[in-house]
Amino acid sequence: MEQILALFAIFLAFAFSGKCSDVFSRSDYPEGFVFGAGTSAYQWEGAAAEDGRKPSLWDTLCHSRDQGNGDIACDGYHKYKDDVKLMVDTNLDAFRFSISWSRLIPNGRGPVNQKGLQFYKNLIQELVSHGIEPHVTLYHYDHPQSLEDEYGGWLNHRMIKDFTTYADVCFREFGNHVKLWTTINEANIFSIGGYNDGDTPPGRCSKPSKNCSSGNSSIEPYIVGHNLLLAHASVSRRYKQKYKDKQGGSIGFSLFILGLIPTTSSKDDATATQRAQDFYVGWFLRPLLFGDYPDTMKRTIGSRLPVFSEKESEQVKGSCDFVGVIHYHAASVTNIKSKPSLSGNPDFYSYMGVSFHYFGKSLDFQYANTPWAMEVVLEYIKQSYGNPPVYILESGTPMKQDSQLKQKDIPRVEYLHAYIGGVLKSIRNGSDTRGYFVWSFIDLYELLGGYEVGFGLYTVNFSDPHRKRSPKLSAYWYSDFLKGESAFLDSQGIKELQSKYSSSF
Ligand code: BGC
């Protein structure tokens, strides 16, 4: 409760002090702080049916719905060398990407696909030889469809063994060059989106308002979440037993985290905000850091929430070396008075018992520029979980595609400037944040927006068979910042940035 009020204070302090206008440069960040940008396999690689790759959950979902697909995407599979050149132009320290399990081990287990293996070796070699650190995510919504068909994927405990074997191949083959590994991309959104709402792979739910062919929104998200935690712990154990001494890397787990503040100063809204954090974040972070689910979840979900055995709890606790934060925007939280009936068919939101009011999304899909939310998130992790090391693995704003976007990219520049500044403030307040990755390096296939919206520093012409890339204003801004230029963005600064690069568009 006191902690929630302290987070509210960050919001108020920011609201009354105006925008983040401090002058800062990259030399203000601690030594070793990593600046990067990211993509994920299905959204970037394309070559979906090439060189032995087989379908994953994403291929299946996208092909069953009318929302575009990643068959070709940015064609990163063929154009990775061009992209590494752009990363060099952007002065990135690191590139975050994911490995496609169904490209590396097309049937989920069994033989390794040599061409898939070679692709990732080539990509990593290209990065390393250009001085760019690879940061690898092992799982970004995309296990091989065959495992879903055979035994139900993450609903089945068998995934833990198969995921560990797949991860072992990655550590063995790529671990000499990869020092930062994330096991699961935003486990909370994967469980909620895929098994409560049915909007993301594998598209399961039992909500009457959705068109899912199967699923159970009251139970499945928690079974999946439990298996993800056990799989992460198993992979982390494997790394420590077999690879850590030789390779010296770290293993993290990532979560989508909203900047949440209570809607009013009432006790009910403060408690509701704490409950929302417990459901969204504590669901995974409490087991990872303290060995068990939050009491609020245990009380509300009752026997539908799986239970850790003593041994499992010991294995999960302490199994992550860092917390990967995926943070985009903010909401205020209002308590909902009615209690969910456990005998009915409650879903994640009715268990949680709050309503969210998102801070304005504009018509062009952009997220509101609320950098205090970044500070709220980092302060919450610091205070509630004992200040673990954090990497911001995704942060950025979408904008509707438009042929003029390259030069009209000012909102993205403002957003990145403000959020990167917010991270610096949090570090100065004691947060152990060690890196920041812009989402995304280039425009990608977006699951919920197809090719209509782009988060990229670079545009991609998706109608061009060569998928030509071009820098947006934000790519120039980020590159200048990473070169050491001061990041001060008043209206004069924006004008100077535009005129400096006007001849490039
Ligand atoms: C996902 C990305 C996605 C991004 C923007 C994140 O939560 O990890 O795959 O592109 O959101 O929607």
Short mmCIF file of C-alpha atoms and ligand atoms in Angstrom, two decimals:
data_model
loop_
_atom_site.label_atom_id
_atom_site.label_comp_id
_atom_site.label_asym_id
_atom_site.label_seq_id
_atom_site.Cartn_x
_atom_site.Cartn_y
_atom_site.Cartn_z
CA MET A 1 0.00 0.00 0.00
CA GLU A 2 2.75 2.46 1.00
CA GLN A 3 4.70 1.35 -2.03
CA ILE A 4 1.77 2.06 -4.33
CA LEU A 5 1.45 5.53 -2.86
CA ALA A 6 5.17 6.07 -3.45
CA LEU A 7 4.65 5.14 -7.12
CA PHE A 8 1.72 7.52 -7.28
CA ALA A 9 4.10 10.19 -5.96
CA ILE A 10 6.44 9.61 -8.93
CA PHE A 11 3.50 10.24 -11.24
CA LEU A 12 2.51 13.41 -9.38
CA ALA A 13 6.07 14.71 -9.25
CA PHE A 14 6.31 14.21 -12.97
CA ALA A 15 2.91 15.70 -13.72
CA PHE A 16 3.83 18.89 -11.89
CA SER A 17 7.39 19.17 -13.12
CA GLY A 18 6.31 18.94 -16.80
CA LYS A 19 8.16 16.92 -19.40
CA CYS A 20 11.49 15.20 -18.92
CA SER A 21 13.75 17.95 -20.17
CA ASP A 22 17.06 17.14 -18.52
CA VAL A 23 20.10 17.23 -20.71
CA PHE A 24 21.82 13.87 -20.70
CA SER A 25 24.11 11.81 -22.86
CA ARG A 26 25.10 8.19 -22.92
CA SER A 27 28.15 8.85 -20.78
CA ASP A 28 25.73 9.50 -17.90
CA TYR A 29 24.78 5.81 -17.85
CA PRO A 30 26.79 3.37 -15.76
CA GLU A 31 29.76 1.69 -17.38
CA GLY A 32 28.70 -1.42 -19.26
CA PHE A 33 25.13 -0.19 -19.76
CA VAL A 34 23.94 -1.70 -23.05
CA PHE A 35 21.92 0.17 -25.67
CA GLY A 36 20.34 -1.93 -28.37
CA ALA A 37 17.26 -2.64 -30.46
CA GLY A 38 15.34 -5.82 -31.16
CA THR A 39 13.28 -8.05 -33.40
CA SER A 40 11.85 -11.56 -33.10
CA ALA A 41 12.17 -14.52 -35.43
CA TYR A 42 8.65 -14.75 -36.84
CA GLN A 43 8.31 -10.99 -37.17
CA TRP A 44 11.63 -10.47 -38.94
CA GLU A 45 13.04 -13.57 -40.63
CA GLY A 46 10.42 -14.64 -43.20
CA ALA A 47 11.65 -17.70 -45.19
CA ALA A 48 8.90 -19.52 -43.36
CA ALA A 49 9.04 -22.66 -45.44
CA GLU A 50 12.67 -22.51 -46.48
CA ASP A 51 15.63 -24.72 -45.69
CA GLY A 52 13.71 -27.16 -43.55
CA ARG A 53 11.82 -24.78 -41.24
CA LYS A 54 8.42 -26.13 -40.21
CA PRO A 55 5.38 -24.21 -38.94
CA SER A 56 5.15 -22.85 -35.44
CA LEU A 57 2.08 -21.65 -33.56
CA TRP A 58 2.43 -18.22 -35.16
CA ASP A 59 2.28 -19.58 -38.71
CA THR A 60 -0.83 -21.56 -37.82
CA LEU A 61 -2.66 -18.70 -36.12
CA CYS A 62 -1.82 -16.12 -38.79
CA HIS A 63 -2.84 -18.42 -41.61
CA SER A 64 -6.15 -19.15 -39.93
CA ARG A 65 -6.98 -15.44 -39.54
CA ASP A 66 -7.15 -12.56 -41.89
CA GLN A 67 -4.39 -10.42 -40.42
CA GLY A 68 -1.37 -10.92 -42.65
CA ASN A 69 1.48 -13.26 -41.84
CA GLY A 70 5.23 -13.50 -41.45
CA ASP A 71 5.86 -15.74 -44.48
CA ILE A 72 8.26 -13.15 -45.87
CA ALA A 73 8.17 -10.41 -43.19
CA CYS A 74 11.40 -8.35 -43.49
CA ASP A 75 13.20 -11.25 -45.13
CA GLY A 76 15.81 -11.00 -42.39
CA TYR A 77 16.77 -14.60 -43.15
CA HIS A 78 18.34 -13.42 -46.40
CA LYS A 79 19.07 -9.80 -45.54
CA TYR A 80 20.70 -10.15 -42.14
CA LYS A 81 24.02 -8.82 -43.40
CA ASP A 82 22.36 -5.63 -44.62
CA ASP A 83 20.66 -5.28 -41.25
CA VAL A 84 23.90 -5.73 -39.35
CA LYS A 85 25.34 -2.89 -41.44
CA LEU A 86 22.43 -0.71 -40.38
CA MET A 87 23.07 -1.67 -36.76
CA VAL A 88 26.63 -0.50 -37.17
CA ASP A 89 25.35 2.81 -38.66
CA THR A 90 23.08 3.15 -35.66
CA ASN A 91 25.98 2.58 -33.24
CA LEU A 92 24.12 -0.21 -31.43
CA ASP A 93 25.94 -2.05 -28.66
CA ALA A 94 23.61 -5.02 -28.90
CA PHE A 95 20.94 -6.66 -31.04
CA ARG A 96 18.10 -8.64 -29.48
CA PHE A 97 16.58 -11.36 -31.64
CA SER A 98 14.90 -14.70 -31.05
CA ILE A 99 15.67 -18.15 -32.34
CA SER A 100 12.91 -19.95 -34.16
CA TRP A 101 12.64 -23.34 -32.48
CA SER A 102 10.92 -24.77 -35.57
CA ARG A 103 13.82 -23.62 -37.78
CA LEU A 104 16.44 -25.14 -35.51
CA ILE A 105 14.61 -28.33 -34.52
CA PRO A 106 11.67 -28.47 -36.94
CA ASN A 107 9.80 -31.27 -35.17
CA GLY A 108 10.31 -29.81 -31.73
CA ARG A 109 12.64 -32.60 -30.67
CA GLY A 110 14.96 -34.91 -32.55
CA PRO A 111 17.35 -33.93 -35.31
CA VAL A 112 18.80 -30.45 -35.57
CA ASN A 113 18.21 -28.77 -38.94
CA GLN A 114 21.74 -28.05 -40.17
CA LYS A 115 20.63 -25.17 -42.40
CA GLY A 116 18.77 -23.52 -39.56
CA LEU A 117 21.78 -24.00 -37.31
CA GLN A 118 24.05 -22.44 -39.92
CA PHE A 119 21.75 -19.42 -40.29
CA TYR A 120 21.99 -18.57 -36.59
CA LYS A 121 25.74 -19.22 -36.55
CA ASN A 122 26.15 -16.85 -39.51
CA LEU A 123 23.97 -14.18 -37.93
CA ILE A 124 25.82 -14.35 -34.64
CA GLN A 125 29.19 -14.33 -36.39
CA GLU A 126 28.15 -11.29 -38.42
CA LEU A 127 27.09 -9.45 -35.27
CA VAL A 128 30.15 -10.33 -33.26
CA SER A 129 32.57 -9.50 -36.06
CA HIS A 130 31.01 -6.04 -36.18
CA GLY A 131 31.29 -5.58 -32.43
CA ILE A 132 27.55 -6.01 -31.76
CA GLU A 133 26.57 -8.14 -28.82
CA PRO A 134 23.89 -10.76 -29.55
CA HIS A 135 21.10 -10.94 -26.98
CA VAL A 136 19.05 -14.05 -27.65
CA THR A 137 15.47 -14.88 -26.71
CA LEU A 138 14.78 -18.60 -26.87
CA TYR A 139 11.02 -18.44 -27.08
CA HIS A 140 8.92 -15.67 -28.60
CA TYR A 141 5.40 -17.25 -28.87
CA ASP A 142 6.61 -19.82 -31.37
CA HIS A 143 7.01 -23.46 -30.46
CA PRO A 144 6.74 -25.99 -33.28
CA GLN A 145 3.14 -26.73 -34.20
CA SER A 146 3.92 -30.46 -34.05
CA LEU A 147 4.31 -30.24 -30.25
CA GLU A 148 0.96 -28.47 -30.00
CA ASP A 149 -0.66 -31.18 -32.11
CA GLU A 150 1.05 -34.04 -30.35
CA TYR A 151 0.44 -33.16 -26.72
CA GLY A 152 -1.02 -29.66 -26.37
CA GLY A 153 2.19 -27.64 -26.05
CA TRP A 154 2.52 -25.62 -22.85
CA LEU A 155 -0.60 -27.18 -21.36
CA ASN A 156 1.45 -30.31 -20.99
CA HIS A 157 4.32 -30.87 -18.59
CA ARG A 158 6.20 -32.62 -21.41
CA MET A 159 7.12 -29.21 -22.84
CA ILE A 160 9.58 -28.73 -19.98
CA LYS A 161 11.83 -31.53 -21.21
CA ASP A 162 11.55 -30.60 -24.89
CA PHE A 163 12.21 -26.93 -24.20
CA THR A 164 15.24 -27.80 -22.08
CA THR A 165 16.67 -30.00 -24.84
CA TYR A 166 16.13 -27.22 -27.41
CA ALA A 167 17.78 -24.68 -25.10
CA ASP A 168 20.69 -27.05 -24.56
CA VAL A 169 21.31 -27.12 -28.33
CA CYS A 170 21.32 -23.31 -28.36
CA PHE A 171 23.77 -23.06 -25.45
CA ARG A 172 26.04 -25.71 -26.97
CA GLU A 173 26.06 -24.20 -30.45
CA PHE A 174 25.87 -20.46 -29.81
CA GLY A 175 26.92 -19.99 -26.20
CA ASN A 176 30.54 -19.10 -26.92
CA HIS A 177 29.33 -15.82 -28.34
CA VAL A 178 26.04 -15.23 -26.55
CA LYS A 179 26.24 -13.94 -22.99
CA LEU A 180 22.68 -12.74 -22.48
CA TRP A 181 19.83 -15.21 -22.84
CA THR A 182 16.15 -14.66 -22.21
CA THR A 183 14.20 -17.91 -21.93
CA ILE A 184 10.60 -16.75 -22.41
CA ASN A 185 9.34 -13.56 -24.02
CA GLU A 186 6.68 -11.83 -21.89
CA ALA A 187 5.33 -14.97 -20.25
CA ASN A 188 2.35 -13.08 -18.79
CA ILE A 189 1.06 -11.82 -22.13
CA PHE A 190 1.72 -15.17 -23.77
CA SER A 191 -0.44 -16.87 -21.12
CA ILE A 192 -3.18 -14.22 -21.10
CA GLY A 193 -3.24 -13.53 -24.86
CA GLY A 194 -3.00 -17.14 -25.92
CA TYR A 195 -5.14 -18.89 -23.29
CA ASN A 196 -7.44 -16.27 -21.73
CA ASP A 197 -8.22 -13.87 -24.58
CA GLY A 198 -7.40 -16.11 -27.52
CA ASP A 199 -5.99 -13.22 -29.57
CA THR A 200 -2.42 -14.50 -29.78
CA PRO A 201 -1.00 -17.97 -30.44
CA PRO A 202 -2.33 -20.58 -29.86
CA GLY A 203 -5.64 -18.67 -29.81
CA ARG A 204 -7.39 -20.63 -27.04
CA CYS A 205 -10.13 -19.29 -24.75
CA SER A 206 -13.64 -19.91 -23.48
CA LYS A 207 -14.89 -16.34 -23.59
CA PRO A 208 -18.29 -16.14 -25.28
CA SER A 209 -17.30 -12.80 -26.88
CA LYS A 210 -14.40 -14.44 -28.73
CA ASN A 211 -14.36 -16.98 -31.45
CA CYS A 212 -12.00 -19.57 -29.98
CA SER A 213 -12.60 -23.14 -31.04
CA SER A 214 -11.36 -24.50 -27.72
CA GLY A 215 -9.84 -23.51 -24.41
CA ASN A 216 -10.72 -22.69 -20.81
CA SER A 217 -9.98 -19.12 -19.76
CA SER A 218 -10.57 -19.91 -16.07
CA ILE A 219 -7.81 -22.49 -15.83
CA GLU A 220 -5.46 -22.74 -18.79
CA PRO A 221 -3.53 -19.47 -18.36
CA TYR A 222 -2.33 -20.68 -14.94
CA ILE A 223 -1.35 -24.16 -16.12
CA VAL A 224 0.62 -22.60 -18.95
CA GLY A 225 2.20 -19.99 -16.65
CA HIS A 226 3.23 -22.76 -14.24
CA ASN A 227 4.83 -24.85 -16.98
CA LEU A 228 6.64 -21.79 -18.35
CA LEU A 229 8.14 -21.14 -14.91
CA LEU A 230 9.19 -24.77 -14.49
CA ALA A 231 10.64 -24.84 -18.01
CA HIS A 232 12.57 -21.64 -17.37
CA ALA A 233 13.92 -23.06 -14.12
CA SER A 234 14.93 -26.28 -15.84
CA VAL A 235 16.76 -24.40 -18.62
CA SER A 236 18.47 -22.16 -16.12
CA ARG A 237 19.60 -25.23 -14.12
CA ARG A 238 20.93 -26.85 -17.27
CA TYR A 239 22.91 -23.72 -18.12
CA LYS A 240 24.41 -23.54 -14.65
CA GLN A 241 25.29 -27.24 -14.59
CA LYS A 242 26.80 -27.53 -18.06
CA TYR A 243 27.68 -24.15 -19.53
CA LYS A 244 27.91 -21.25 -17.13
CA ASP A 245 31.48 -21.89 -15.96
CA LYS A 246 32.79 -22.06 -19.52
CA GLN A 247 30.56 -19.48 -21.16
CA GLY A 248 29.95 -17.05 -18.33
CA GLY A 249 26.54 -15.81 -19.52
CA SER A 250 23.31 -14.86 -17.74
CA ILE A 251 19.77 -16.18 -18.02
CA GLY A 252 16.72 -13.95 -17.72
CA PHE A 253 12.95 -14.15 -17.95
CA SER A 254 10.83 -11.41 -19.46
CA LEU A 255 7.47 -9.86 -18.61
CA PHE A 256 5.22 -7.21 -20.05
CA ILE A 257 4.88 -4.55 -17.35
CA LEU A 258 2.48 -1.62 -17.46
CA GLY A 259 3.14 1.54 -15.48
CA LEU A 260 0.19 1.35 -13.08
CA ILE A 261 -1.03 4.01 -10.70
CA PRO A 262 -4.30 4.19 -8.74
CA THR A 263 -7.05 6.23 -10.40
CA THR A 264 -7.91 8.04 -7.17
CA SER A 265 -6.21 8.44 -3.81
CA SER A 266 -8.76 6.04 -2.24
CA LYS A 267 -7.56 3.00 -0.30
CA ASP A 268 -9.61 0.76 -2.61
CA ASP A 269 -7.80 1.95 -5.73
CA ALA A 270 -4.40 1.63 -4.04
CA THR A 271 -5.19 -1.96 -3.04
CA ALA A 272 -6.55 -2.64 -6.53
CA THR A 273 -3.30 -1.36 -8.04
CA GLN A 274 -1.29 -3.69 -5.84
CA ARG A 275 -3.59 -6.56 -6.84
CA ALA A 276 -3.18 -5.73 -10.54
CA GLN A 277 0.63 -5.76 -10.14
CA ASP A 278 0.38 -9.10 -8.33
CA PHE A 279 -1.68 -10.59 -11.14
CA TYR A 280 0.31 -9.18 -14.02
CA VAL A 281 3.81 -9.31 -12.65
CA GLY A 282 3.87 -11.01 -9.24
CA TRP A 283 2.35 -14.09 -10.88
CA PHE A 284 5.83 -14.77 -12.31
CA LEU A 285 8.23 -12.58 -10.37
CA ARG A 286 7.22 -13.77 -6.91
CA PRO A 287 7.92 -17.44 -7.73
CA LEU A 288 11.16 -16.47 -9.49
CA LEU A 289 12.42 -14.34 -6.64
CA PHE A 290 10.66 -15.72 -3.56
CA GLY A 291 9.46 -19.22 -4.55
CA ASP A 292 5.64 -18.93 -4.59
CA TYR A 293 2.64 -17.17 -6.13
CA PRO A 294 1.30 -13.97 -4.55
CA ASP A 295 -1.24 -14.54 -1.77
CA THR A 296 -3.80 -12.42 -3.61
CA MET A 297 -3.72 -14.85 -6.53
CA LYS A 298 -3.84 -17.92 -4.30
CA ARG A 299 -6.85 -16.52 -2.44
CA THR A 300 -8.78 -15.49 -5.55
CA ILE A 301 -8.04 -18.30 -7.95
CA GLY A 302 -8.08 -21.05 -5.31
CA SER A 303 -7.49 -24.59 -6.48
CA ARG A 304 -7.38 -23.49 -10.13
CA LEU A 305 -3.93 -22.06 -9.50
CA PRO A 306 -1.32 -24.85 -9.63
CA VAL A 307 0.77 -25.44 -6.52
CA PHE A 308 4.57 -25.70 -6.44
CA SER A 309 5.99 -28.70 -4.63
CA GLU A 310 8.76 -27.80 -2.20
CA LYS A 311 11.35 -29.01 -4.68
CA GLU A 312 9.85 -27.04 -7.57
CA SER A 313 9.65 -23.92 -5.48
CA GLU A 314 13.35 -24.26 -4.64
CA GLN A 315 14.16 -24.77 -8.31
CA VAL A 316 12.19 -21.77 -9.54
CA LYS A 317 13.37 -19.43 -6.78
CA GLY A 318 16.55 -17.67 -7.82
CA SER A 319 16.52 -19.13 -11.32
CA CYS A 320 16.81 -15.82 -13.13
CA ASP A 321 19.90 -13.67 -13.28
CA PHE A 322 17.95 -10.66 -14.56
CA VAL A 323 14.41 -9.50 -15.16
CA GLY A 324 13.61 -8.58 -18.76
CA VAL A 325 11.11 -5.74 -18.82
CA ILE A 326 8.84 -5.12 -21.79
CA HIS A 327 7.29 -1.76 -21.20
CA TYR A 328 5.26 0.45 -23.49
CA HIS A 329 2.58 2.36 -21.72
CA ALA A 330 0.61 3.27 -18.62
CA ALA A 331 -2.81 2.88 -17.10
CA SER A 332 -4.63 3.98 -14.00
CA VAL A 333 -6.38 1.33 -11.94
CA THR A 334 -9.87 1.42 -10.48
CA ASN A 335 -11.15 -1.15 -8.05
CA ILE A 336 -14.10 -3.27 -9.14
CA LYS A 337 -16.27 -4.00 -6.16
CA SER A 338 -18.00 -7.26 -7.17
CA LYS A 339 -16.10 -10.43 -6.27
CA PRO A 340 -15.70 -13.06 -9.01
CA SER A 341 -17.72 -16.20 -8.46
CA LEU A 342 -15.39 -19.18 -8.44
CA SER A 343 -18.24 -21.49 -9.37
CA GLY A 344 -18.83 -19.59 -12.63
CA ASN A 345 -16.41 -19.18 -15.49
CA PRO A 346 -14.22 -16.27 -14.39
CA ASP A 347 -11.37 -15.20 -16.59
CA PHE A 348 -8.10 -13.44 -15.80
CA TYR A 349 -9.68 -10.00 -15.62
CA SER A 350 -12.59 -10.96 -13.42
CA TYR A 351 -10.22 -12.72 -11.01
CA MET A 352 -8.08 -9.59 -10.97
CA GLY A 353 -11.11 -7.38 -10.23
CA VAL A 354 -9.85 -4.04 -11.53
CA SER A 355 -10.47 -1.84 -14.52
CA PHE A 356 -7.70 -0.12 -16.43
CA HIS A 357 -7.87 3.33 -18.01
CA TYR A 358 -5.04 3.58 -20.48
CA PHE A 359 -3.32 6.91 -20.85
CA GLY A 360 -4.40 8.17 -24.27
CA LYS A 361 -3.67 6.24 -27.39
CA SER A 362 -3.94 8.55 -30.35
CA LEU A 363 -5.77 7.73 -33.56
CA ASP A 364 -2.50 6.88 -35.21
CA PHE A 365 -1.98 4.03 -32.72
CA GLN A 366 0.82 5.90 -30.97
CA TYR A 367 1.24 5.29 -27.27
CA ALA A 368 0.99 8.27 -24.97
CA ASN A 369 4.37 9.63 -24.03
CA THR A 370 4.35 8.87 -20.29
CA PRO A 371 7.98 8.36 -19.28
CA TRP A 372 7.03 8.54 -15.59
CA ALA A 373 5.53 5.10 -16.24
CA MET A 374 9.01 3.73 -16.92
CA GLU A 375 10.13 5.13 -13.59
CA VAL A 376 7.06 3.66 -11.86
CA VAL A 377 7.86 0.22 -13.27
CA LEU A 378 11.53 0.30 -12.32
CA GLU A 379 10.76 1.66 -8.86
CA TYR A 380 8.15 -1.06 -8.34
CA ILE A 381 10.64 -3.79 -9.27
CA LYS A 382 13.27 -2.24 -7.03
CA GLN A 383 11.00 -1.93 -4.02
CA SER A 384 8.92 -5.08 -4.33
CA TYR A 385 11.50 -7.59 -5.52
CA GLY A 386 14.76 -6.60 -3.89
CA ASN A 387 16.26 -4.63 -6.79
CA PRO A 388 17.27 -7.44 -9.19
CA PRO A 389 19.28 -6.62 -12.33
CA VAL A 390 16.94 -5.43 -15.09
CA TYR A 391 17.20 -5.12 -18.85
CA ILE A 392 14.50 -3.13 -20.66
CA LEU A 393 14.05 -5.56 -23.53
CA GLU A 394 11.33 -3.68 -25.40
CA SER A 395 10.28 -0.05 -25.36
CA GLY A 396 8.94 2.09 -28.15
CA THR A 397 5.82 3.36 -29.83
CA PRO A 398 3.91 2.22 -32.90
CA MET A 399 2.94 4.63 -35.65
CA LYS A 400 0.62 4.07 -38.54
CA GLN A 401 2.53 3.41 -41.76
CA ASP A 402 2.66 6.39 -44.02
CA SER A 403 5.04 7.18 -46.87
CA GLN A 404 6.06 10.41 -45.10
CA LEU A 405 6.76 8.65 -41.84
CA LYS A 406 10.52 8.76 -42.18
CA GLN A 407 10.61 12.50 -41.67
CA LYS A 408 7.39 12.72 -39.64
CA ASP A 409 8.90 10.46 -37.02
CA ILE A 410 9.07 13.14 -34.32
CA PRO A 411 6.70 11.44 -31.82
CA ARG A 412 8.95 8.38 -31.80
CA VAL A 413 12.04 10.55 -31.23
CA GLU A 414 10.25 12.31 -28.38
CA TYR A 415 9.10 9.03 -26.91
CA LEU A 416 12.54 7.40 -27.00
CA HIS A 417 14.23 10.51 -25.67
CA ALA A 418 11.81 10.70 -22.75
CA TYR A 419 11.88 6.98 -21.86
CA ILE A 420 15.64 6.72 -22.09
CA GLY A 421 15.76 9.78 -19.82
CA GLY A 422 13.28 8.04 -17.47
CA VAL A 423 15.62 5.05 -17.23
CA LEU A 424 18.48 7.36 -16.25
CA LYS A 425 16.39 8.91 -13.49
CA SER A 426 15.54 5.45 -12.17
CA ILE A 427 19.18 4.42 -12.19
CA ARG A 428 20.01 7.56 -10.24
CA ASN A 429 17.31 6.51 -7.77
CA GLY A 430 19.04 3.18 -7.26
CA SER A 431 17.49 0.86 -9.87
CA ASP A 432 19.92 -1.80 -11.12
CA THR A 433 18.90 -1.38 -14.78
CA ARG A 434 21.65 -2.50 -17.13
CA GLY A 435 20.34 -2.08 -20.65
CA TYR A 436 17.69 -0.58 -22.91
CA PHE A 437 16.51 -2.07 -26.22
CA VAL A 438 14.31 -0.09 -28.57
CA TRP A 439 11.44 -2.06 -30.02
CA SER A 440 11.91 -2.47 -32.82
CA PHE A 441 15.06 -2.23 -34.85
CA ILE A 442 13.10 -2.14 -38.11
CA ASP A 443 9.39 -2.30 -38.90
CA LEU A 444 8.17 -5.86 -38.50
CA TYR A 445 5.14 -8.01 -38.96
CA GLU A 446 2.95 -7.19 -35.96
CA LEU A 447 0.60 -9.85 -34.69
CA LEU A 448 -2.11 -7.38 -33.76
CA GLY A 449 -1.49 -4.81 -36.48
CA GLY A 450 -0.07 -6.73 -39.45
CA TYR A 451 1.97 -4.35 -41.60
CA GLU A 452 -0.27 -1.35 -40.87
CA VAL A 453 1.74 -0.09 -37.93
CA GLY A 454 5.46 0.09 -37.38
CA PHE A 455 7.63 0.39 -34.27
CA GLY A 456 10.90 0.46 -36.22
CA LEU A 457 13.82 2.84 -36.28
CA TYR A 458 13.96 1.86 -39.96
CA THR A 459 11.05 1.50 -42.37
CA VAL A 460 10.72 -1.48 -44.66
CA ASN A 461 8.97 -1.22 -47.98
CA PHE A 462 6.83 -4.34 -47.67
CA SER A 463 5.55 -4.02 -51.25
CA ASP A 464 9.07 -4.16 -52.62
CA PRO A 465 10.31 -7.72 -53.24
CA HIS A 466 13.72 -6.55 -51.99
CA ARG A 467 12.18 -5.21 -48.79
CA LYS A 468 14.19 -1.99 -49.01
CA ARG A 469 15.02 -0.47 -45.60
CA SER A 470 15.34 3.28 -44.94
CA PRO A 471 16.20 5.17 -41.78
CA LYS A 472 13.52 7.16 -39.99
CA LEU A 473 14.33 10.33 -38.07
CA SER A 474 14.48 8.23 -34.88
CA ALA A 475 17.29 6.07 -36.35
CA TYR A 476 19.36 9.23 -36.81
CA TRP A 477 18.47 10.51 -33.38
CA TYR A 478 19.37 7.21 -31.68
CA SER A 479 22.58 6.98 -33.66
CA ASP A 480 23.62 10.52 -32.63
CA PHE A 481 22.74 9.79 -29.02
CA LEU A 482 24.76 6.58 -29.06
CA LYS A 483 27.69 8.46 -30.58
CA GLY A 484 27.68 10.60 -27.45
CA GLU A 485 25.68 13.66 -28.45
CA SER A 486 23.59 15.28 -25.75
CA ALA A 487 19.94 14.37 -25.81
CA PHE A 488 18.12 17.62 -25.22
CA LEU A 489 14.90 17.86 -27.12
CA ASP A 490 13.07 21.13 -26.97
CA SER A 491 11.35 22.45 -30.11
CA GLN A 492 14.61 24.03 -31.23
CA GLY A 493 16.40 20.68 -30.84
CA ILE A 494 13.78 18.95 -32.99
CA LYS A 495 14.12 21.58 -35.70
CA GLU A 496 17.89 21.17 -35.69
CA LEU A 497 17.56 17.39 -35.93
CA GLN A 498 15.18 17.71 -38.87
CA SER A 499 17.32 20.18 -40.74
CA LYS A 500 20.49 18.16 -40.09
CA TYR A 501 18.94 15.14 -41.80
CA SER A 502 16.51 16.79 -44.24
CA SER A 503 18.66 15.91 -47.24
CA SER A 504 18.57 12.21 -46.26
CA PHE A 505 14.84 11.83 -46.88
C1 BGC B 1 5.91 -8.36 -28.27
C2 BGC B 1 6.35 -8.08 -29.68
C3 BGC B 1 5.41 -7.10 -30.35
C4 BGC B 1 5.35 -5.84 -29.52
C5 BGC B 1 4.49 -4.74 -30.09
C6 BGC B 1 5.55 -7.09 -27.53
O1 BGC B 1 4.75 -7.29 -26.44
O2 BGC B 1 6.94 -9.05 -27.59
O3 BGC B 1 6.42 -9.29 -30.38
O4 BGC B 1 5.82 -6.81 -31.65
O5 BGC B 1 4.84 -6.17 -28.26
O6 BGC B 1 3.16 -5.07 -30.18
#
